[in-house]
Amino acid sequence: MTESVKESINVFWFLPTHGDGRYLGTTQGGRPVDLPYLQQVALAADNLGYYGVLIPTGKSCEDSWLVAAALAPITRRLRYLVAVRPGLQPPSLAARMAATLDRLSEGRLLINVVTGGDPVENKGDGIFLSHAERYEVTQEFLEVYQRLLQGDKVDFNGKHIRVEGAELLFPPVQENGPPLYFGGSSPEAIDIAANQIDTYLTWGEPLAQVAEKLAVVRQRAELQGRKLSYGIRLHVIVRETEEEAWAAADRLIAHLDEDTIASAQKIFARMDSTGQQRMSALHGGSRDGLRIGPNLWAGVGLVRGGAGTALVGNPQQVAERIREYQALGIDNFILSGYPHLEEAHRFAELVMPLLPLSQPANQAARTVNTGPFGETIGGDKRPGQTVKEG
């Protein structure tokens, strides 16, 4: 059984601070991801009515806090989902950073709690902890972090974290601090989600697997007397016809060679992330059998860690698949597509009108050439709407 399904959903986009382009696994079709480009993506997401943007974290990315601080002043409604890193940041510092950015963005900050699943990268950051120990740190970190944002003066003496007289002098805009988002598929991660998190995130697995996972999380949360919100992270490849969409999916990996795939899969295999193991199992590092469900494709995961699946189809099909996930209780959809600027516009134009959005596109009074109506015909006449059958 699912909890009552929320009538509306939040649709997020993604800031590609680790790179962008038209093809995966190659420099061909790549583009520089500098501040002007990130500004374009953020402004597009803001103007198109996306609820927020996820900013990734890790050594392959620009720093998510600095990127959010650079972009928040040029956007109006867009929220920023930014990572805190237990074990990499002390909880008191993270709380001060969150409160500051929440004030600077006028309450548009959301927090993504990331434990880190790559032992090699973790060691480069000075973290020499086992999988279980990282989640012990996360639990202690969140206890201190949340109490600080709630206005408490905190003394805490845990196994990994100790503070005396920790406090925030300047509170956040959002009461009790920005909402917490968190993903993890291991038993330790699910326990933390059930006890301390507002929105539990999953990667885009087939519907039955997502339903099974959310049922476990929901049951654990109920034992704690809590109800969570749920979100899913997916790529999208939407075109006006299904045939065009699958052709676009094929083009996305058209320049991948087997050595590149094998190299990426070797990196994923060293990780101790249960979620990454589940993603990798969907395709097994092979191009064969990438269609793993109705309009669900695992091709992105051949070379990309983390979210490795995409919804592929025409607008009606993609909207229907989103509604199926919504029926499981998911009301936060964190999406992306290559290249991210163009695909933000494409998804907003083709699919968002078919979805029950919690934050509809800005419908300010339209005057003169503010459209949308296309280019004026012959400099004299606005085009009429053409509806194609089928």
PDB file of N, CA, C and O in Angstrom, residues 217-245:
ATOM      1  N   VAL A 217      11.294   1.761   3.036  1.00  0.00           N
ATOM      2  CA  VAL A 217      11.553   3.065   3.665  1.00  0.00           C
ATOM      3  C   VAL A 217      10.316   3.541   4.414  1.00  0.00           C
ATOM      4  O   VAL A 217      10.401   4.023   5.558  1.00  0.00           O
ATOM      5  N   ARG A 218       9.164   3.408   3.790  1.00  0.00           N
ATOM      6  CA  ARG A 218       7.907   3.868   4.392  1.00  0.00           C
ATOM      7  C   ARG A 218       7.625   3.122   5.697  1.00  0.00           C
ATOM      8  O   ARG A 218       7.224   3.725   6.700  1.00  0.00           O
ATOM      9  N   GLN A 219       7.858   1.829   5.685  1.00  0.00           N
ATOM     10  CA  GLN A 219       7.620   1.030   6.893  1.00  0.00           C
ATOM     11  C   GLN A 219       8.561   1.446   8.023  1.00  0.00           C
ATOM     12  O   GLN A 219       8.146   1.583   9.178  1.00  0.00           O
ATOM     13  N   ARG A 220       9.839   1.661   7.681  1.00  0.00           N
ATOM     14  CA  ARG A 220      10.811   2.097   8.704  1.00  0.00           C
ATOM     15  C   ARG A 220      10.419   3.459   9.269  1.00  0.00           C
ATOM     16  O   ARG A 220      10.541   3.697  10.476  1.00  0.00           O
ATOM     17  N   ALA A 221       9.983   4.361   8.410  1.00  0.00           N
ATOM     18  CA  ALA A 221       9.583   5.685   8.879  1.00  0.00           C
ATOM     19  C   ALA A 221       8.354   5.597   9.777  1.00  0.00           C
ATOM     20  O   ALA A 221       8.266   6.303  10.799  1.00  0.00           O
ATOM     21  N   GLU A 222       7.400   4.766   9.414  1.00  0.00           N
ATOM     22  CA  GLU A 222       6.196   4.618  10.225  1.00  0.00           C
ATOM     23  C   GLU A 222       6.520   4.106  11.623  1.00  0.00           C
ATOM     24  O   GLU A 222       5.872   4.485  12.608  1.00  0.00           O
ATOM     25  N   LEU A 223       7.537   3.243  11.741  1.00  0.00           N
ATOM     26  CA  LEU A 223       7.952   2.752  13.051  1.00  0.00           C
ATOM     27  C   LEU A 223       8.486   3.881  13.929  1.00  0.00           C
ATOM     28  O   LEU A 223       8.455   3.785  15.166  1.00  0.00           O
ATOM     29  N   GLN A 224       8.976   4.947  13.291  1.00  0.00           N
ATOM     30  CA  GLN A 224       9.469   6.125  14.014  1.00  0.00           C
ATOM     31  C   GLN A 224       8.395   7.200  14.161  1.00  0.00           C
ATOM     32  O   GLN A 224       8.679   8.303  14.653  1.00  0.00           O
ATOM     33  N   GLY A 225       7.182   6.892  13.717  1.00  0.00           N
ATOM     34  CA  GLY A 225       6.101   7.875  13.782  1.00  0.00           C
ATOM     35  C   GLY A 225       6.275   9.011  12.801  1.00  0.00           C
ATOM     36  O   GLY A 225       5.780  10.118  13.032  1.00  0.00           O
ATOM     37  N   ARG A 226       6.950   8.743  11.656  1.00  0.00           N
ATOM     38  CA  ARG A 226       7.239   9.792  10.691  1.00  0.00           C
ATOM     39  C   ARG A 226       6.670   9.453   9.317  1.00  0.00           C
ATOM     40  O   ARG A 226       6.506   8.278   8.978  1.00  0.00           O
ATOM     41  N   LYS A 227       6.384  10.478   8.521  1.00  0.00           N
ATOM     42  CA  LYS A 227       6.021  10.338   7.124  1.00  0.00           C
ATOM     43  C   LYS A 227       6.997  11.154   6.288  1.00  0.00           C
ATOM     44  O   LYS A 227       7.281  12.305   6.622  1.00  0.00           O
ATOM     45  N   LEU A 228       7.492  10.547   5.239  1.00  0.00           N
ATOM     46  CA  LEU A 228       8.462  11.205   4.386  1.00  0.00           C
ATOM     47  C   LEU A 228       7.827  11.602   3.065  1.00  0.00           C
ATOM     48  O   LEU A 228       6.798  11.075   2.656  1.00  0.00           O
ATOM     49  N   SER A 229       8.490  12.524   2.395  1.00  0.00           N
ATOM     50  CA  SER A 229       8.236  12.786   0.990  1.00  0.00           C
ATOM     51  C   SER A 229       9.235  11.956   0.191  1.00  0.00           C
ATOM     52  O   SER A 229      10.268  11.529   0.729  1.00  0.00           O
ATOM     53  N   TYR A 230       8.930  11.713  -1.096  1.00  0.00           N
ATOM     54  CA  TYR A 230       9.788  10.850  -1.896  1.00  0.00           C
ATOM     55  C   TYR A 230      10.121  11.515  -3.232  1.00  0.00           C
ATOM     56  O   TYR A 230       9.300  12.240  -3.793  1.00  0.00           O
ATOM     57  N   GLY A 231      11.331  11.237  -3.718  1.00  0.00           N
ATOM     58  CA  GLY A 231      11.769  11.801  -4.984  1.00  0.00           C
ATOM     59  C   GLY A 231      12.525  10.781  -5.808  1.00  0.00           C
ATOM     60  O   GLY A 231      12.997   9.758  -5.295  1.00  0.00           O
ATOM     61  N   ILE A 232      12.675  11.049  -7.093  1.00  0.00           N
ATOM     62  CA  ILE A 232      13.378  10.157  -8.000  1.00  0.00           C
ATOM     63  C   ILE A 232      14.245  10.976  -8.946  1.00  0.00           C
ATOM     64  O   ILE A 232      13.880  12.081  -9.338  1.00  0.00           O
ATOM     65  N   ARG A 233      15.403  10.418  -9.268  1.00  0.00           N
ATOM     66  CA  ARG A 233      16.385  11.079 -10.138  1.00  0.00           C
ATOM     67  C   ARG A 233      16.456  10.330 -11.459  1.00  0.00           C
ATOM     68  O   ARG A 233      16.792   9.135 -11.500  1.00  0.00           O
ATOM     69  N   LEU A 234      16.128  11.008 -12.556  1.00  0.00           N
ATOM     70  CA  LEU A 234      16.049  10.408 -13.882  1.00  0.00           C
ATOM     71  C   LEU A 234      16.589  11.363 -14.942  1.00  0.00           C
ATOM     72  O   LEU A 234      16.526  12.586 -14.774  1.00  0.00           O
ATOM     73  N   HIS A 235      17.085  10.804 -16.031  1.00  0.00           N
ATOM     74  CA  HIS A 235      17.307  11.574 -17.242  1.00  0.00           C
ATOM     75  C   HIS A 235      16.051  11.468 -18.109  1.00  0.00           C
ATOM     76  O   HIS A 235      15.230  10.558 -17.913  1.00  0.00           O
ATOM     77  N   VAL A 236      15.905  12.381 -19.051  1.00  0.00           N
ATOM     78  CA  VAL A 236      14.755  12.337 -19.955  1.00  0.00           C
ATOM     79  C   VAL A 236      15.226  12.564 -21.384  1.00  0.00           C
ATOM     80  O   VAL A 236      16.084  13.415 -21.653  1.00  0.00           O
ATOM     81  N   ILE A 237      14.669  11.767 -22.292  1.00  0.00           N
ATOM     82  CA  ILE A 237      14.891  11.942 -23.734  1.00  0.00           C
ATOM     83  C   ILE A 237      13.507  11.926 -24.361  1.00  0.00           C
ATOM     84  O   ILE A 237      12.921  10.863 -24.586  1.00  0.00           O
ATOM     85  N   VAL A 238      12.968  13.114 -24.591  1.00  0.00           N
ATOM     86  CA  VAL A 238      11.608  13.230 -25.106  1.00  0.00           C
ATOM     87  C   VAL A 238      11.645  13.913 -26.470  1.00  0.00           C
ATOM     88  O   VAL A 238      12.374  14.887 -26.672  1.00  0.00           O
ATOM     89  N   ARG A 239      10.894  13.354 -27.401  1.00  0.00           N
ATOM     90  CA  ARG A 239      10.752  13.942 -28.726  1.00  0.00           C
ATOM     91  C   ARG A 239       9.274  13.864 -29.115  1.00  0.00           C
ATOM     92  O   ARG A 239       8.474  13.221 -28.447  1.00  0.00           O
ATOM     93  N   GLU A 240       8.922  14.474 -30.216  1.00  0.00           N
ATOM     94  CA  GLU A 240       7.509  14.511 -30.597  1.00  0.00           C
ATOM     95  C   GLU A 240       6.969  13.132 -30.950  1.00  0.00           C
ATOM     96  O   GLU A 240       5.760  12.885 -30.828  1.00  0.00           O
ATOM     97  N   THR A 241       7.847  12.226 -31.397  1.00  0.00           N
ATOM     98  CA  THR A 241       7.422  10.849 -31.644  1.00  0.00           C
ATOM     99  C   THR A 241       8.336   9.908 -30.879  1.00  0.00           C
ATOM    100  O   THR A 241       9.497  10.241 -30.566  1.00  0.00           O
ATOM    101  N   GLU A 242       7.831   8.704 -30.601  1.00  0.00           N
ATOM    102  CA  GLU A 242       8.633   7.712 -29.894  1.00  0.00           C
ATOM    103  C   GLU A 242       9.850   7.307 -30.714  1.00  0.00           C
ATOM    104  O   GLU A 242      10.952   7.122 -30.172  1.00  0.00           O
ATOM    105  N   GLU A 243       9.680   7.174 -32.023  1.00  0.00           N
ATOM    106  CA  GLU A 243      10.792   6.780 -32.881  1.00  0.00           C
ATOM    107  C   GLU A 243      11.931   7.795 -32.811  1.00  0.00           C
ATOM    108  O   GLU A 243      13.114   7.421 -32.734  1.00  0.00           O
ATOM    109  N   GLU A 244      11.588   9.073 -32.827  1.00  0.00           N
ATOM    110  CA  GLU A 244      12.611  10.119 -32.721  1.00  0.00           C
ATOM    111  C   GLU A 244      13.322  10.058 -31.370  1.00  0.00           C
ATOM    112  O   GLU A 244      14.532  10.292 -31.278  1.00  0.00           O
ATOM    113  N   ALA A 245      12.579   9.748 -30.312  1.00  0.00           N
ATOM    114  CA  ALA A 245      13.166   9.694 -28.981  1.00  0.00           C
ATOM    115  C   ALA A 245      14.177   8.550 -28.875  1.00  0.00           C
ATOM    116  O   ALA A 245      15.289   8.730 -28.356  1.00  0.00           O
TER     117      ALA A 245
END
